[in-house]
Structure formats: structure tokens, C-alpha cells
PDB file of C-alpha atoms in Angstrom:
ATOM      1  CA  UNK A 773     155.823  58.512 204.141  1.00 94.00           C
ATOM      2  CA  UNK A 774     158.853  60.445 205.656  1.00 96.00           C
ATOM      3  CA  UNK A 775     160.102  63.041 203.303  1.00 96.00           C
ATOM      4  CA  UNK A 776     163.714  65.303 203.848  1.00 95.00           C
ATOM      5  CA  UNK A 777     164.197  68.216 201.912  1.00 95.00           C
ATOM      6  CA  UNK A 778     168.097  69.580 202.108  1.00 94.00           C
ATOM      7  CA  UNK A 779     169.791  72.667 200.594  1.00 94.00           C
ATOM      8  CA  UNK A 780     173.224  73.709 199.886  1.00 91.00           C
ATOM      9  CA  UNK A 781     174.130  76.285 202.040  1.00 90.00           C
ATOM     10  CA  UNK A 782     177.106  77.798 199.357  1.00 87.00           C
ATOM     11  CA  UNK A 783     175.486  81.549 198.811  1.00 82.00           C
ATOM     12  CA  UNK A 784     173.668  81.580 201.669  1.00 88.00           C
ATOM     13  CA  UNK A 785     174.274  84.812 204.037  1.00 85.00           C
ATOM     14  CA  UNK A 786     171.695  84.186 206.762  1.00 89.00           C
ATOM     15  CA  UNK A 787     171.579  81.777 209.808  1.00 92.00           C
ATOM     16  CA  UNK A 788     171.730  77.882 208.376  1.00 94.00           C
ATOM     17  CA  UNK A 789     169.039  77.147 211.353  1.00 93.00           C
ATOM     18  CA  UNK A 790     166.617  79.563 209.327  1.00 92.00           C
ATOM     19  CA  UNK A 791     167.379  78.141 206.334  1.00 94.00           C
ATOM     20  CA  UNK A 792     166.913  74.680 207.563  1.00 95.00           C
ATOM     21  CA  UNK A 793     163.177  76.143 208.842  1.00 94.00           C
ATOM     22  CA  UNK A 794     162.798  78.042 205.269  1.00 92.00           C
ATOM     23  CA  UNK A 795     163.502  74.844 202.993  1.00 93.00           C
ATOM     24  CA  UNK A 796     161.112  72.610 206.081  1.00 94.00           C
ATOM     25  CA  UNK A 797     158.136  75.163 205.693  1.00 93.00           C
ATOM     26  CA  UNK A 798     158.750  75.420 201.426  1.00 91.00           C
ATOM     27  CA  UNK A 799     158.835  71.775 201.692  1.00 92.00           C
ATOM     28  CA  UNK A 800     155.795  70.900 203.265  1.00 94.00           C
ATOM     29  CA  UNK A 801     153.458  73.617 201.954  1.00 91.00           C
ATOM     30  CA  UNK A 802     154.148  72.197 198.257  1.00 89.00           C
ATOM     31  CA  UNK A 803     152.961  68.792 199.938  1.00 91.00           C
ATOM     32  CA  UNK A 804     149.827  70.526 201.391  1.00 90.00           C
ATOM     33  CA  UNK A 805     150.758  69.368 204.951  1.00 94.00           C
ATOM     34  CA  UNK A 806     151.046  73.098 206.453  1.00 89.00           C
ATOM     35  CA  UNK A 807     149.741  76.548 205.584  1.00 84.00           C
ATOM     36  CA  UNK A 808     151.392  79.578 206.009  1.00 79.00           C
ATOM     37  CA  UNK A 809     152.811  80.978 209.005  1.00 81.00           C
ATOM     38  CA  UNK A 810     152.898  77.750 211.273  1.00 89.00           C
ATOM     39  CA  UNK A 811     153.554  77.620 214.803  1.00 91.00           C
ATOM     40  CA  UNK A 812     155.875  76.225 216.809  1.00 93.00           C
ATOM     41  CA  UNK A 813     156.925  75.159 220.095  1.00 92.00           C
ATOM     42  CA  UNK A 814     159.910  73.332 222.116  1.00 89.00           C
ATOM     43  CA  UNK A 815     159.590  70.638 224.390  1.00 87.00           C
ATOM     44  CA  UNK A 816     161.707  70.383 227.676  1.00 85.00           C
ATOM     45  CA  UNK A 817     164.259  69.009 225.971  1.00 83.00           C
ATOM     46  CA  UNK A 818     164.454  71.426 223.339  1.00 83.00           C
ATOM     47  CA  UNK A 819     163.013  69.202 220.547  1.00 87.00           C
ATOM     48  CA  UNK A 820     160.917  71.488 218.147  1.00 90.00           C
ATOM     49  CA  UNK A 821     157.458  70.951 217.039  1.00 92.00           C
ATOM     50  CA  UNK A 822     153.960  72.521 214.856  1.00 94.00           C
ATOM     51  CA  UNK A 823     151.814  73.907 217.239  1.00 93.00           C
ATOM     52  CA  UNK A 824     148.050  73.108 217.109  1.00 87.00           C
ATOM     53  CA  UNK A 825     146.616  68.768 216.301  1.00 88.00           C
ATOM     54  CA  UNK A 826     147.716  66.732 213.742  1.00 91.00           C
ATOM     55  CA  UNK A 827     150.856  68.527 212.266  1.00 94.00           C
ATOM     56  CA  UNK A 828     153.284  66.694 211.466  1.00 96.00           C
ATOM     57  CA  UNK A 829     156.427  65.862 213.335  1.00 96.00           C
ATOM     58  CA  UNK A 830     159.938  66.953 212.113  1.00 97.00           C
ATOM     59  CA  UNK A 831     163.498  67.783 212.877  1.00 96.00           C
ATOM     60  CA  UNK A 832     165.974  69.848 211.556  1.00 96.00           C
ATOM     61  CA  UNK A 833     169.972  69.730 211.293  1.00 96.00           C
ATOM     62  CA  UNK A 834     172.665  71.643 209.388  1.00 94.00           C
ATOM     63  CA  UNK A 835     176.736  71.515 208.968  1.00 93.00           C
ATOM     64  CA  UNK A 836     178.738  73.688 206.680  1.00 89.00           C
ATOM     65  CA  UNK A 837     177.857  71.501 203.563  1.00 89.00           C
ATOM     66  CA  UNK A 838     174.414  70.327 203.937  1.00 93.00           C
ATOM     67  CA  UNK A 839     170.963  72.079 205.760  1.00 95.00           C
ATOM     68  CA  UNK A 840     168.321  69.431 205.917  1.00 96.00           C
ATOM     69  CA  UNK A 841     164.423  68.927 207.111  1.00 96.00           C
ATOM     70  CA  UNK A 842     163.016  65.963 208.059  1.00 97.00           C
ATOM     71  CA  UNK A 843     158.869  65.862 208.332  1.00 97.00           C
ATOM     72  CA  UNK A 844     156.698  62.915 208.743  1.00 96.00           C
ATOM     73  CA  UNK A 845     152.636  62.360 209.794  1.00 96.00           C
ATOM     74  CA  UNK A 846     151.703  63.451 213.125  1.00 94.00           C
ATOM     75  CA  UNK A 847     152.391  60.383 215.468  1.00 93.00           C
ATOM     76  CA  UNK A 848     155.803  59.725 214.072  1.00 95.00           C
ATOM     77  CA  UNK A 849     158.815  61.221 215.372  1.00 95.00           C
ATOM     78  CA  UNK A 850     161.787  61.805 213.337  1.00 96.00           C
ATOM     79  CA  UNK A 851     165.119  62.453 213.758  1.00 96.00           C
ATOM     80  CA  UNK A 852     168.122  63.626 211.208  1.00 97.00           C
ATOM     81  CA  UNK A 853     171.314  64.682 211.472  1.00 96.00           C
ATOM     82  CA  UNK A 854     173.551  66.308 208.421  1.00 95.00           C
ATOM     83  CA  UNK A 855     177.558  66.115 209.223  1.00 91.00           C
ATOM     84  CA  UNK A 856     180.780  67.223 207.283  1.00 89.00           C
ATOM     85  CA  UNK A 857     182.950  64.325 206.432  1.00 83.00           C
ATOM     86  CA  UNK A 858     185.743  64.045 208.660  1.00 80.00           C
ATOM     87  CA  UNK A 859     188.572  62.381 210.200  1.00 79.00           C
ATOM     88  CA  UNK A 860     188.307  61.567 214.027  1.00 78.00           C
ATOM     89  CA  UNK A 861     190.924  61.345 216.319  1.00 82.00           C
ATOM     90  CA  UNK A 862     191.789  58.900 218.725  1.00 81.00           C
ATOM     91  CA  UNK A 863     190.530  60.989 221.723  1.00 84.00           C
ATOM     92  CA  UNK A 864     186.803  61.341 219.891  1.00 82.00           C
ATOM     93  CA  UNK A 865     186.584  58.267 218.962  1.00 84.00           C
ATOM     94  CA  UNK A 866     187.009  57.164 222.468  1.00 84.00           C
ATOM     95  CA  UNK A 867     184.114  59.676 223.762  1.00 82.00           C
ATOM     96  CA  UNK A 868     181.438  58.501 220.656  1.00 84.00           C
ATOM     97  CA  UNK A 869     181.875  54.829 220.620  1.00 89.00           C
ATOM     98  CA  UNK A 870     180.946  51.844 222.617  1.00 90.00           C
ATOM     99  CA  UNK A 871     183.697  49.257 223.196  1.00 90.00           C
ATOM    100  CA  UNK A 872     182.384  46.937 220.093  1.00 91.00           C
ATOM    101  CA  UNK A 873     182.658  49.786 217.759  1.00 91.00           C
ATOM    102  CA  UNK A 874     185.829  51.146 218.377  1.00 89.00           C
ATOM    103  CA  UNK A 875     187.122  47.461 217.714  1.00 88.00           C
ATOM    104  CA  UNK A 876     185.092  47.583 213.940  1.00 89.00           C
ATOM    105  CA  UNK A 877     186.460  51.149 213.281  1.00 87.00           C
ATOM    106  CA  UNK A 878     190.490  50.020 214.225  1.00 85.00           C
ATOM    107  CA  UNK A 879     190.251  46.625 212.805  1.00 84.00           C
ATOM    108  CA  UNK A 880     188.894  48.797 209.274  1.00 84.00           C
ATOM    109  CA  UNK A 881     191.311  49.887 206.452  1.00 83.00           C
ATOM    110  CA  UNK A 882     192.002  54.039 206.874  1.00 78.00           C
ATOM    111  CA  UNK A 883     190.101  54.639 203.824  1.00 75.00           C
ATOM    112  CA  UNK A 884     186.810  53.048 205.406  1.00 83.00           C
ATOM    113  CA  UNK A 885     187.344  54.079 208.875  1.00 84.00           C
ATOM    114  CA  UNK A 886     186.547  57.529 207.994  1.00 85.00           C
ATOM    115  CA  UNK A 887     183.367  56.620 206.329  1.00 86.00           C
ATOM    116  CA  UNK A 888     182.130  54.098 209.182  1.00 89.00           C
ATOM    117  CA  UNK A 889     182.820  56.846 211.651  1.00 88.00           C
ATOM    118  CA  UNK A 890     180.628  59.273 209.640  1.00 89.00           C
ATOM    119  CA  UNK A 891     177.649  56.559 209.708  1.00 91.00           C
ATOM    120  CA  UNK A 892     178.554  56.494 213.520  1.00 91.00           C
ATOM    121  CA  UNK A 893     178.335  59.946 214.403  1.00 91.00           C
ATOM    122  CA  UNK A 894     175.072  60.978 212.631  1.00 93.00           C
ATOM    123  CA  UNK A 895     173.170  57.354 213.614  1.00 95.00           C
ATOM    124  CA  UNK A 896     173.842  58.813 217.025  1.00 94.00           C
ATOM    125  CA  UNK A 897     172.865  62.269 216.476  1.00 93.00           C
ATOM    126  CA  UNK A 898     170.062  61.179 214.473  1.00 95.00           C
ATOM    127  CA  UNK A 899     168.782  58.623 217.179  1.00 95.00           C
ATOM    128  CA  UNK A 900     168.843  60.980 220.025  1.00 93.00           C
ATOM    129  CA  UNK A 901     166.758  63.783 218.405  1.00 94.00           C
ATOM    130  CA  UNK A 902     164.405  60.937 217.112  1.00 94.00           C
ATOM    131  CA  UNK A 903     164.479  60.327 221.142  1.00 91.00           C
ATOM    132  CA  UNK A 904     164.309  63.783 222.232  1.00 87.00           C
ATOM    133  CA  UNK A 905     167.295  63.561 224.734  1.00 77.00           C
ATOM    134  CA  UNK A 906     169.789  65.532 222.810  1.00 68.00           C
ATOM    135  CA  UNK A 907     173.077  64.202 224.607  1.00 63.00           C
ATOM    136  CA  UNK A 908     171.729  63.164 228.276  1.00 75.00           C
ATOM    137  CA  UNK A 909     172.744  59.961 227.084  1.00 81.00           C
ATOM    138  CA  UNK A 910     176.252  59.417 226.340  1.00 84.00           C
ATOM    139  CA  UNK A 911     177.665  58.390 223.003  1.00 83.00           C
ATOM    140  CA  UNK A 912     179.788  55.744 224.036  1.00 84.00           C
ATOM    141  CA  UNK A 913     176.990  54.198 226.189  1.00 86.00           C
ATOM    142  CA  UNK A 914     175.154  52.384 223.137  1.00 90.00           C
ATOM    143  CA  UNK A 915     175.827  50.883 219.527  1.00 91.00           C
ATOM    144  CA  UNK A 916     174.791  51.914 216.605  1.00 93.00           C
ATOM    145  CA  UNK A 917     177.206  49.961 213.828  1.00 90.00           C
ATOM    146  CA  UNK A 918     177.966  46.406 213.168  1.00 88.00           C
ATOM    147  CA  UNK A 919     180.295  44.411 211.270  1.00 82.00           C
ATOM    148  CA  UNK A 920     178.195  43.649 208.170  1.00 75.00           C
ATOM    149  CA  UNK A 921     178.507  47.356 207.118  1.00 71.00           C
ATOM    150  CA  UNK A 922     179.816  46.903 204.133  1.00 56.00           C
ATOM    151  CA  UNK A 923     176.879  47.983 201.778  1.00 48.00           C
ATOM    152  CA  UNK A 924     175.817  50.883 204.042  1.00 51.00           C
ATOM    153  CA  UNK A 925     178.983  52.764 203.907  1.00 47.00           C
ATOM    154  CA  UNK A 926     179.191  53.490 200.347  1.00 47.00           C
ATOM    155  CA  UNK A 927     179.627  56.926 198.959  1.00 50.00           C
ATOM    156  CA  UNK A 928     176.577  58.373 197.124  1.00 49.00           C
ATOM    157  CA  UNK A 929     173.266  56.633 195.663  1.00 55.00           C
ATOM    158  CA  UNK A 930     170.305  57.552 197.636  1.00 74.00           C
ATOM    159  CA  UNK A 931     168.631  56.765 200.743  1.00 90.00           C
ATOM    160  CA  UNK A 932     170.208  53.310 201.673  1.00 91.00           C
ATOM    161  CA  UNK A 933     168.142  51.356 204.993  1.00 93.00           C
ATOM    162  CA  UNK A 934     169.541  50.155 207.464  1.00 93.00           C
ATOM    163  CA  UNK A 935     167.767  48.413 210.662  1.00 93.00           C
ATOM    164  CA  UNK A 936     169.261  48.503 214.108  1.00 94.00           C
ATOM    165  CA  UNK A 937     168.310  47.853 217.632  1.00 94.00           C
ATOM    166  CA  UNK A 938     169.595  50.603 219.773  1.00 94.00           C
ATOM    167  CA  UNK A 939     169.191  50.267 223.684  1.00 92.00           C
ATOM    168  CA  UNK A 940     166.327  47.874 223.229  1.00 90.00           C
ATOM    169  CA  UNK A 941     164.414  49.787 220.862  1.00 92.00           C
ATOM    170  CA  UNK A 942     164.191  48.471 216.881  1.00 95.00           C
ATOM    171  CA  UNK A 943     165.218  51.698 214.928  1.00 96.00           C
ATOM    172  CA  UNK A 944     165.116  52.048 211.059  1.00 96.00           C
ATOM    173  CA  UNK A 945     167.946  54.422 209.669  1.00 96.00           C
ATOM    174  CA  UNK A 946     168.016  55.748 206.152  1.00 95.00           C
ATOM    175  CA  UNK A 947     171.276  57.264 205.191  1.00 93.00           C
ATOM    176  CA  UNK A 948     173.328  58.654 202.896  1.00 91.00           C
ATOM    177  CA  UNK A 949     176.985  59.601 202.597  1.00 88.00           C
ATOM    178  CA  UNK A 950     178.282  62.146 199.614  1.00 84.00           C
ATOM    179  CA  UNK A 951     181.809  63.330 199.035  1.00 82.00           C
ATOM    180  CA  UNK A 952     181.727  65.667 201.924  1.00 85.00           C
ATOM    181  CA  UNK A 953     178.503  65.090 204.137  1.00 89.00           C
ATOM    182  CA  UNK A 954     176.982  62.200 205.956  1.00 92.00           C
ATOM    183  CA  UNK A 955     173.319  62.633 206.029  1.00 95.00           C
ATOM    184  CA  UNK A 956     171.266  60.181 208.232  1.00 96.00           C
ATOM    185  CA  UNK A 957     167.752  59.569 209.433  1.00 97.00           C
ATOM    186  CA  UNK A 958     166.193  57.750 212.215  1.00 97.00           C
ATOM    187  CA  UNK A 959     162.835  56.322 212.925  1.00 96.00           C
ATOM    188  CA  UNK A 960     161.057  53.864 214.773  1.00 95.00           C
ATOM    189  CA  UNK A 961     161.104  50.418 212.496  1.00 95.00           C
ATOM    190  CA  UNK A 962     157.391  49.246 212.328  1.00 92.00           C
ATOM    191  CA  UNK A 963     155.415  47.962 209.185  1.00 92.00           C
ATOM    192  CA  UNK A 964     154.911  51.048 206.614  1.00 89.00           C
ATOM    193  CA  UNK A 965     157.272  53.229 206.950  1.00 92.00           C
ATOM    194  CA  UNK A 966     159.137  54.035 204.193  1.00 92.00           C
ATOM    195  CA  UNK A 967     161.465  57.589 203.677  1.00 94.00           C
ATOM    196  CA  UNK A 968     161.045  59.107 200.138  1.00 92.00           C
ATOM    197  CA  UNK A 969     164.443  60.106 198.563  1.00 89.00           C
ATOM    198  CA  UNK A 970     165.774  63.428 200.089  1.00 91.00           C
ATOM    199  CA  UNK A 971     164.626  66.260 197.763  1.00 89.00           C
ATOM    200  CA  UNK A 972     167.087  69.369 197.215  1.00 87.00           C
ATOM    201  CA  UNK A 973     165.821  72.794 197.310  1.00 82.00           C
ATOM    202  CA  UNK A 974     166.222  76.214 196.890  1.00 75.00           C
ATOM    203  CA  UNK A 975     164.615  78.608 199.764  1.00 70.00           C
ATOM    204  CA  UNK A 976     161.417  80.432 198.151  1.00 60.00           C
ATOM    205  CA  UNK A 977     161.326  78.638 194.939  1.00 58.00           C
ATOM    206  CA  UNK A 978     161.052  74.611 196.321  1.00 53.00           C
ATOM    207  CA  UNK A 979     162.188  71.667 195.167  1.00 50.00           C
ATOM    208  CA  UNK A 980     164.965  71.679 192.023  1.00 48.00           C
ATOM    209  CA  UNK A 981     165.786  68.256 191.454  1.00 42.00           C
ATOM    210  CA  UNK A 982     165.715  64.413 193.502  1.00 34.00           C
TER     211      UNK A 982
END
């Protein structure tokens, strides 16, 4: 089981990345996964990890309106990515998508467009840090939407799959969108893996509510 643990960062007057580390480490000592005090480490590409065998993989991400965790067993990389809702322009759009998906996001009505190009931007994000690349690889190089996105880009609800093959590789995202975030995760789609719903909580005191 993957499990994501997000926070509101309203009230909070430190750094969102050590709140995103505070809410990972609150997180996954109420599941028993980690003690206290755990290590970690980067790998050349800057991708984090636990220190010493078997931890468990994870990934981090924050905007102005959502901090969120991602762990999941050792042998299973994750990544996630939490964005603020927002319009693109013309000259973004152009550097994040591939040729098919700028023709889905122009031929959608305004009020859609914005939501598809949420989905867009944190499948990416969330793909390469699943990857480890961070952006070696350009944006507009691969696809992450199609046309049948209807159900997927609905506002609210909870964790909503989606499967995708991205450069070859069969990905499973599980994503979200709220009034003013995007919140997406990506993971490699094999037989039993599933993502429990993302659970909010407040640093020192773990989770409040699902």
C-alpha cells in the first residue's frame, strides 16, 4: 500500500520543505514503518531517500496551498507532485506539452482547459521524480493526457486512478484536484498496488481527518 499524508501550510512560519519532512516522518512513525530520527540520503540526481535496508521509498512536494508526503514499501518508488491551480499561458503551454496534448487542451472549453492542464503539469512532475530525472527530460518530449479525460478531471472526491503509458513504461497515477491544488501521484502499474486515500495532518500531533 502507498500512503500520502498532506498538510495545509496556512499558519505555518517555517520552510514548507520541512514541513513536508515533519508531516512524512509523523506519518510513517504512526504506521510503525520508521523510528525516530531517520536518515537520509540523495542520489545523483537529487532524489531523497531512508538511509540503512528496507525503508521505505518516498517523495516529497509542496506549493503555496498544499505540502504532501508520499511513502511506499522498500522496492517501490514513488513520485508526487502538489501544484496551485492555475491558468497557463500560451508560451507554457508550448514548453510542457507534446504536440497531441496541446491539440486536447485548445480543442477543450476554457473552463476545462485549466483543469486538464493542472492534471498535465503534476502527471509530469510526478512521473519524473517517480523516475528520478527531475527535468533532464523535457516536458514537451512525452504524453501524459488523453482524450477520454473526462472522469479524471473532476474537482474533488478522492484519489481517482488513472493508467498511462509514458515513454514505454505502464505508469499508474492517482490524483486529485481541489478548488485550488492539483495533487498527483505516480507509480509503476503492476498487480497490487493500490494508494490509500491521502490523509491530512497536523505537524506533531498526526493525522486529523481522511
Amino acid at each position: 500500500m502507498i500512503y500520502t499524508f498532506t498538510a495545509d501550510p496556512a499558519g505555518w512560519d517555517g520552510s514548507l520543505h520541512d514541513l513536508a519532512y515533519r508531516i512524512l516522518e509523523d506519518g510513517l512513525s504512526g504506521l510503525g514503518w520508521i523510528g525516530s530520527d531517520p536518515g537520509y540520503g540523495t542520489d545523483p540526481y537529487g532524489k531523497p531517500f531512508f538511509t540503512g535496508e528496507g525503508m521505505p521509498e518516498f517523495n516529497i512536494s509542496h506549493c503555496r496551498t498544499l505540502v504532501a508526503a508520499a511513502a511506499a514499501p522498500c522496492g517501490i518508488p514513488v513520485g508526487i507532485d502538489a501544484e496551485r491551480r492555475f491558468s497557463p499561458g500560451t508560451a507554457l503551454l508550448a514548453e510542457i506539452c507534446s504536440k497531441e496534448e496541446l491539440e486536447i487542451l485548445q480543442s477543450a472549453p476554457l473552463g476545462r482547459r485549466d483543469s486538464l492542464a493542472g492534471l498535465l503539469w503534476s502527471r509530469k512532475e510526478s512521473w519524473l521524480k517517480w523516475k528520478g530525472t527531475g527535468l533532464r527530460i523535457r516536458l514537451s518530449s512525452f504524453s501524459v493526457l488523453a482524450k477520454d479525460e473526462e472522469s479524471a478531471a473532476g474537482p474533488g472526491g478522492g484519489w481517482i486512478p488513472v493508467k498511462r503509458t509514458v515513454r514505454g513504461e505502464k505508469v499508474l497515477f492517482f490524483e486529485q484536484q481541489g478548488a485550488d491544488h492539483t495533487l498527483c501521484l505516480c507509480c509503476e502499474d503492476s498487480p497490487g498496488i493500490d494508494a490509500a486515500p491521502p490523509r491530512m495532518c497536523v505537524p506533531g500531533q498526526g493525522e486529523t481527518r481522511i
